[in-house]
XYZ file of C-alpha atoms in Angstrom:
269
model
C 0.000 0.000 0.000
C 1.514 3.462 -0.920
C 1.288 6.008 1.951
C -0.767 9.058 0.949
C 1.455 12.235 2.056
C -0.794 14.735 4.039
C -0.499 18.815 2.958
C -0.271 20.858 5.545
C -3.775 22.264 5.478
C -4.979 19.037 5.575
C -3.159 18.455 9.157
C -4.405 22.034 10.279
C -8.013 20.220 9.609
C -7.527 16.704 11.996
C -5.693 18.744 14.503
C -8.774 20.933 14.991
C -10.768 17.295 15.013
C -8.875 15.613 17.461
C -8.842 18.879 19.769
C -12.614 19.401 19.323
C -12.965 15.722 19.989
C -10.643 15.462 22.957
C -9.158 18.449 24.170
C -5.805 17.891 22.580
C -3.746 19.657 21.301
C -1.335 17.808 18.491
C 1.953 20.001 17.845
C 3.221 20.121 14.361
C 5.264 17.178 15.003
C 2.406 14.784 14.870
C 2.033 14.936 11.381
C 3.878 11.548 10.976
C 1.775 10.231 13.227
C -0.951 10.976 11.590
C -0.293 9.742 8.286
C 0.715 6.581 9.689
C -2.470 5.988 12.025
C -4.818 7.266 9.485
C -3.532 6.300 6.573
C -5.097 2.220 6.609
C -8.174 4.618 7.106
C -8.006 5.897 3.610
C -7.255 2.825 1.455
C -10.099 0.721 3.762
C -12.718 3.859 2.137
C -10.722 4.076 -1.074
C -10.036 7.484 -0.485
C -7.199 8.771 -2.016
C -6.503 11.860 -0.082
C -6.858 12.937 3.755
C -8.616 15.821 2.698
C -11.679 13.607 1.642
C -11.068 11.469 4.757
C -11.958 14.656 6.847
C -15.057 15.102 4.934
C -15.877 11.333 5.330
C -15.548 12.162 9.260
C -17.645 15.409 9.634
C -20.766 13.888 6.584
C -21.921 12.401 9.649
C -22.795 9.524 8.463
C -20.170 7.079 9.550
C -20.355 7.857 13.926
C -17.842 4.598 14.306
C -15.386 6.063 11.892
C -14.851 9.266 13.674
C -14.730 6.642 16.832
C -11.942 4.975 14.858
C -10.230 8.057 14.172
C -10.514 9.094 17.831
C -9.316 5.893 19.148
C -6.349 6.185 16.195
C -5.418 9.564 17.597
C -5.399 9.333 21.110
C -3.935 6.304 22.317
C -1.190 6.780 24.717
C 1.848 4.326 26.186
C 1.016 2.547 29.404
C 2.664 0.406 31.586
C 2.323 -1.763 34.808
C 3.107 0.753 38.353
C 4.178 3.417 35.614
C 5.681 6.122 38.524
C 5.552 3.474 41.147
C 5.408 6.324 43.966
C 1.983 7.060 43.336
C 0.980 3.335 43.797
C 3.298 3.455 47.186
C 0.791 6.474 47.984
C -2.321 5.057 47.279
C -1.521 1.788 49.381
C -0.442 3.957 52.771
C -4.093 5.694 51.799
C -6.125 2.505 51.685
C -4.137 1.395 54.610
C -5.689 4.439 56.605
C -8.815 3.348 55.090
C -9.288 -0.162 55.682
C -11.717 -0.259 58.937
C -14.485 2.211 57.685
C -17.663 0.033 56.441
C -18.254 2.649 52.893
C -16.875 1.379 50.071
C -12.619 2.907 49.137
C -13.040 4.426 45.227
C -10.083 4.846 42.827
C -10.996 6.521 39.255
C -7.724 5.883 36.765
C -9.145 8.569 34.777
C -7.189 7.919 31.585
C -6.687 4.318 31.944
C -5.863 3.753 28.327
C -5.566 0.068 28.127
C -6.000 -0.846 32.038
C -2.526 -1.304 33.460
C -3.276 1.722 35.597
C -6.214 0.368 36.873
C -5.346 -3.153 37.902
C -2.002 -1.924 39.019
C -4.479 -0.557 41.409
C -6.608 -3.272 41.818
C -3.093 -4.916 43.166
C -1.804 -2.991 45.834
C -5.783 -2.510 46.942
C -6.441 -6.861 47.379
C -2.932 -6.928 48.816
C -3.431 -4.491 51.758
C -7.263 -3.813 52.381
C -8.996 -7.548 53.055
C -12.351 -5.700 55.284
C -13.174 -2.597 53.664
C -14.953 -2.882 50.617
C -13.052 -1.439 47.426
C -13.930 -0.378 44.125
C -11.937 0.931 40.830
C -13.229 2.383 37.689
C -11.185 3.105 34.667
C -12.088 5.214 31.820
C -10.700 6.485 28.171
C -12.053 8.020 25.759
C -11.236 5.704 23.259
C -13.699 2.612 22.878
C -10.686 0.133 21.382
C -8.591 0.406 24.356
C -11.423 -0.033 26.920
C -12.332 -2.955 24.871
C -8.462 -4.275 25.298
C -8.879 -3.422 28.829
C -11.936 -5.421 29.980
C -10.317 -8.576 27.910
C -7.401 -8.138 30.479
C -4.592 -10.159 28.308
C -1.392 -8.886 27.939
C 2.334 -10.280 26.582
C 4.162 -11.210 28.743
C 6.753 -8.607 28.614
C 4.175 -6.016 29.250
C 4.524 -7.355 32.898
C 8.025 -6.478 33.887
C 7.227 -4.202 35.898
C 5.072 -5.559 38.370
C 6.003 -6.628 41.240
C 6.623 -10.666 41.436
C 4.451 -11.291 43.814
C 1.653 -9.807 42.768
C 2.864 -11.640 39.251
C 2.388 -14.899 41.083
C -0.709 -14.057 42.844
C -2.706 -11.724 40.147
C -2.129 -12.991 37.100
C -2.765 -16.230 35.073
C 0.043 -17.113 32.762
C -1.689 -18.467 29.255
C -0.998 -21.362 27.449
C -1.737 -22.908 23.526
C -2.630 -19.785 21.233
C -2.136 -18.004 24.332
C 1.646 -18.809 25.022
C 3.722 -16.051 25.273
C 0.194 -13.886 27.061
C -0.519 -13.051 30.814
C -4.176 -12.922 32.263
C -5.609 -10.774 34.948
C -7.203 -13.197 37.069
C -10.850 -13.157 37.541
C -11.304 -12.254 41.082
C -9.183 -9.051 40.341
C -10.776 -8.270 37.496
C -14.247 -8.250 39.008
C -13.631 -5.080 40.676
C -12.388 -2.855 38.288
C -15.527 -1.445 35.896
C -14.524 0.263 32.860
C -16.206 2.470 30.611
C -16.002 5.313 28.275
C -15.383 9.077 29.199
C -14.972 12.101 27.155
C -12.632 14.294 29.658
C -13.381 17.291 27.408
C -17.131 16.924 27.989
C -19.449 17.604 31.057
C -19.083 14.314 33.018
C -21.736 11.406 32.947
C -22.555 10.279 36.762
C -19.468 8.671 38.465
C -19.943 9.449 42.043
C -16.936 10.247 44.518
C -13.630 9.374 44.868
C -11.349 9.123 47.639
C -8.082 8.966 45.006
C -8.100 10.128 41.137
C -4.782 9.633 39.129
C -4.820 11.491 35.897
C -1.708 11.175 34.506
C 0.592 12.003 31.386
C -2.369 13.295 29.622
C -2.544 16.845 30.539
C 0.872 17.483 28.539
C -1.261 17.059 25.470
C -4.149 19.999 26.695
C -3.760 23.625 26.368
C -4.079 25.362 29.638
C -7.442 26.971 28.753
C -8.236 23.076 28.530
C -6.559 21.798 31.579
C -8.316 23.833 33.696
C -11.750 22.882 32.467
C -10.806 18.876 32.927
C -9.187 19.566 36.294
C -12.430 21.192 37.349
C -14.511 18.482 35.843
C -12.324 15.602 37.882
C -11.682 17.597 40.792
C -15.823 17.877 41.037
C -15.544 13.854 41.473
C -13.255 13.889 44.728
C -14.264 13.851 48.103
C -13.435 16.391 50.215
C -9.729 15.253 52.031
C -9.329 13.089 48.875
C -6.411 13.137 46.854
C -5.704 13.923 42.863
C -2.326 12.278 41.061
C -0.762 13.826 37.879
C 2.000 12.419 36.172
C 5.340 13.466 37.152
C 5.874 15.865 34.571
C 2.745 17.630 34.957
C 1.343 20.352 37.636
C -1.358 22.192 38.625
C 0.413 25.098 39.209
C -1.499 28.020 37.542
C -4.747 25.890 36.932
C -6.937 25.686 39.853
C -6.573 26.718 43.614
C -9.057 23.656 44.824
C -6.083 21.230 46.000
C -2.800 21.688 47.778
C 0.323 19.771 46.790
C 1.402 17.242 49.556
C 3.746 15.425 47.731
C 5.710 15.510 43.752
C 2.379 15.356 41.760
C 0.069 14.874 44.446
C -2.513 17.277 45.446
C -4.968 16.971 47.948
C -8.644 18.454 47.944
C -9.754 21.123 50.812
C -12.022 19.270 53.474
């Protein structure tokens, strides 16, 4: 298949897509990425151009392509107890939490393909047996949530988790499956996932007592950031606690947490 190149007004156009879709904002460097992720888009249409792509997308009559092109655009690397403090955090927080009867909630708020989230699901069965404890992870795009409820993994995508909770968490497969890691049932029972647009009012979620949202604010403009850290901050309970990735702060874009730690805030009580 030859690769379509992309002009540059064409790029212009899916950069104001994918930030009107998701609050990103995709720097001129992205225009390789582009090409590549979109370009299997064109020759499955028979398009021959990603200017006629973009008018495939906004016709409106093709909602699971502009999914597609979502899901294309916005997919993010993960990994197993990715800034392992954080998980240290959340553990000494469930730990203080383990003797009150109402349930402990975690939100992994962009839990692209669900490491985040049963990372969390880990250190949660390993230190809280009494209190009851719930996690829900959410993207926006419907492919990875899809990955994530399947819970199957290569095996080298577990090299960072601790190997204990290798032993104890996860199932390793066998036959067409050699070579594959499964999240074993019990652990996957509590962790819910579902799809949510960040860049749009919120659908019901209730309260948390810990949100990590992190490494995706890098790709929001600060006019942006604010409004997500509003909407997610809305979902904490008061004394709760808000994680951002390392490289990311919330300096500048809201005064409704305190820092208490490198990239974790906590909510006024």
């Amino acid at each position: 298949m030859q690769l379509v190149s992309i002009s540059d007004a064409e790029f212009a156009q899916f950069q104001r897509f994918i930030f009107d879709a998701a609050g990103i904002t995709m720097g001129d460097a992205k225009k390789a990425l582009v090409t590549g992720r979109l370009g299997k888009r064109l020759a499955a249409h028979e398009l021959s151009s990603f200017g006629a792509y973009f008018k495939l997308l906004k016709s409106g009559q093709y909602p699971a392509e502009v999914q597609m092109a979502v899901d294309l655009l916005t997919t993010n690397e993960t990994y197993f107890f990715r800034e392992p403090k954080h998980f240290e955090f959340l553990r000494s927080q469930a730990l203080k939490e383990r003797s009150r009867p109402q349930s402990f909630r975690v939100w992994s708020a962009a839990s692209s393909s669900g490491e985040e989230a049963y990372s969390m699901a880990m250190v949660l069965a390993d230190c809280i047996q009494t209190t009851p404890w719930e996690i829900l992870g959410s993207d926006i795009s419907t492919r990875v949530i899809d990955g994530a409820r399947r819970a199957l993994y290569p095996m080298e995508r577990g090299r960072h988790i601790p190997p204990e909770y290798l032993r104890r968490f996860c199932r390793k497969g066998g036959g067409p499956y050699d070579g594959y890691f499964l999240v074993e049932r019990g652990l996957r029972s509590k962790v819910t996932f579902r799809q949510v647009n960040l860049n749009a009012a919120l659908p019901e979620l209730g309260q948390f007592d810990v949100v990590f949202l992190r490494n995706v604010m890098i790709y929001f403009n600060n006019d942006t950031k604010r409004d997500v850290v509003a909407r997610v901050i809305a979902t904490i309970k008061p004394g709760g606690y808000f994680c951002v990735g390392h490289s990311e702060s919330l300096n500048d874009i809201t005064q409704a947490v305190t820092m208490v730690a490198p990239a974790i805030y906590r909510k006024g009580v």
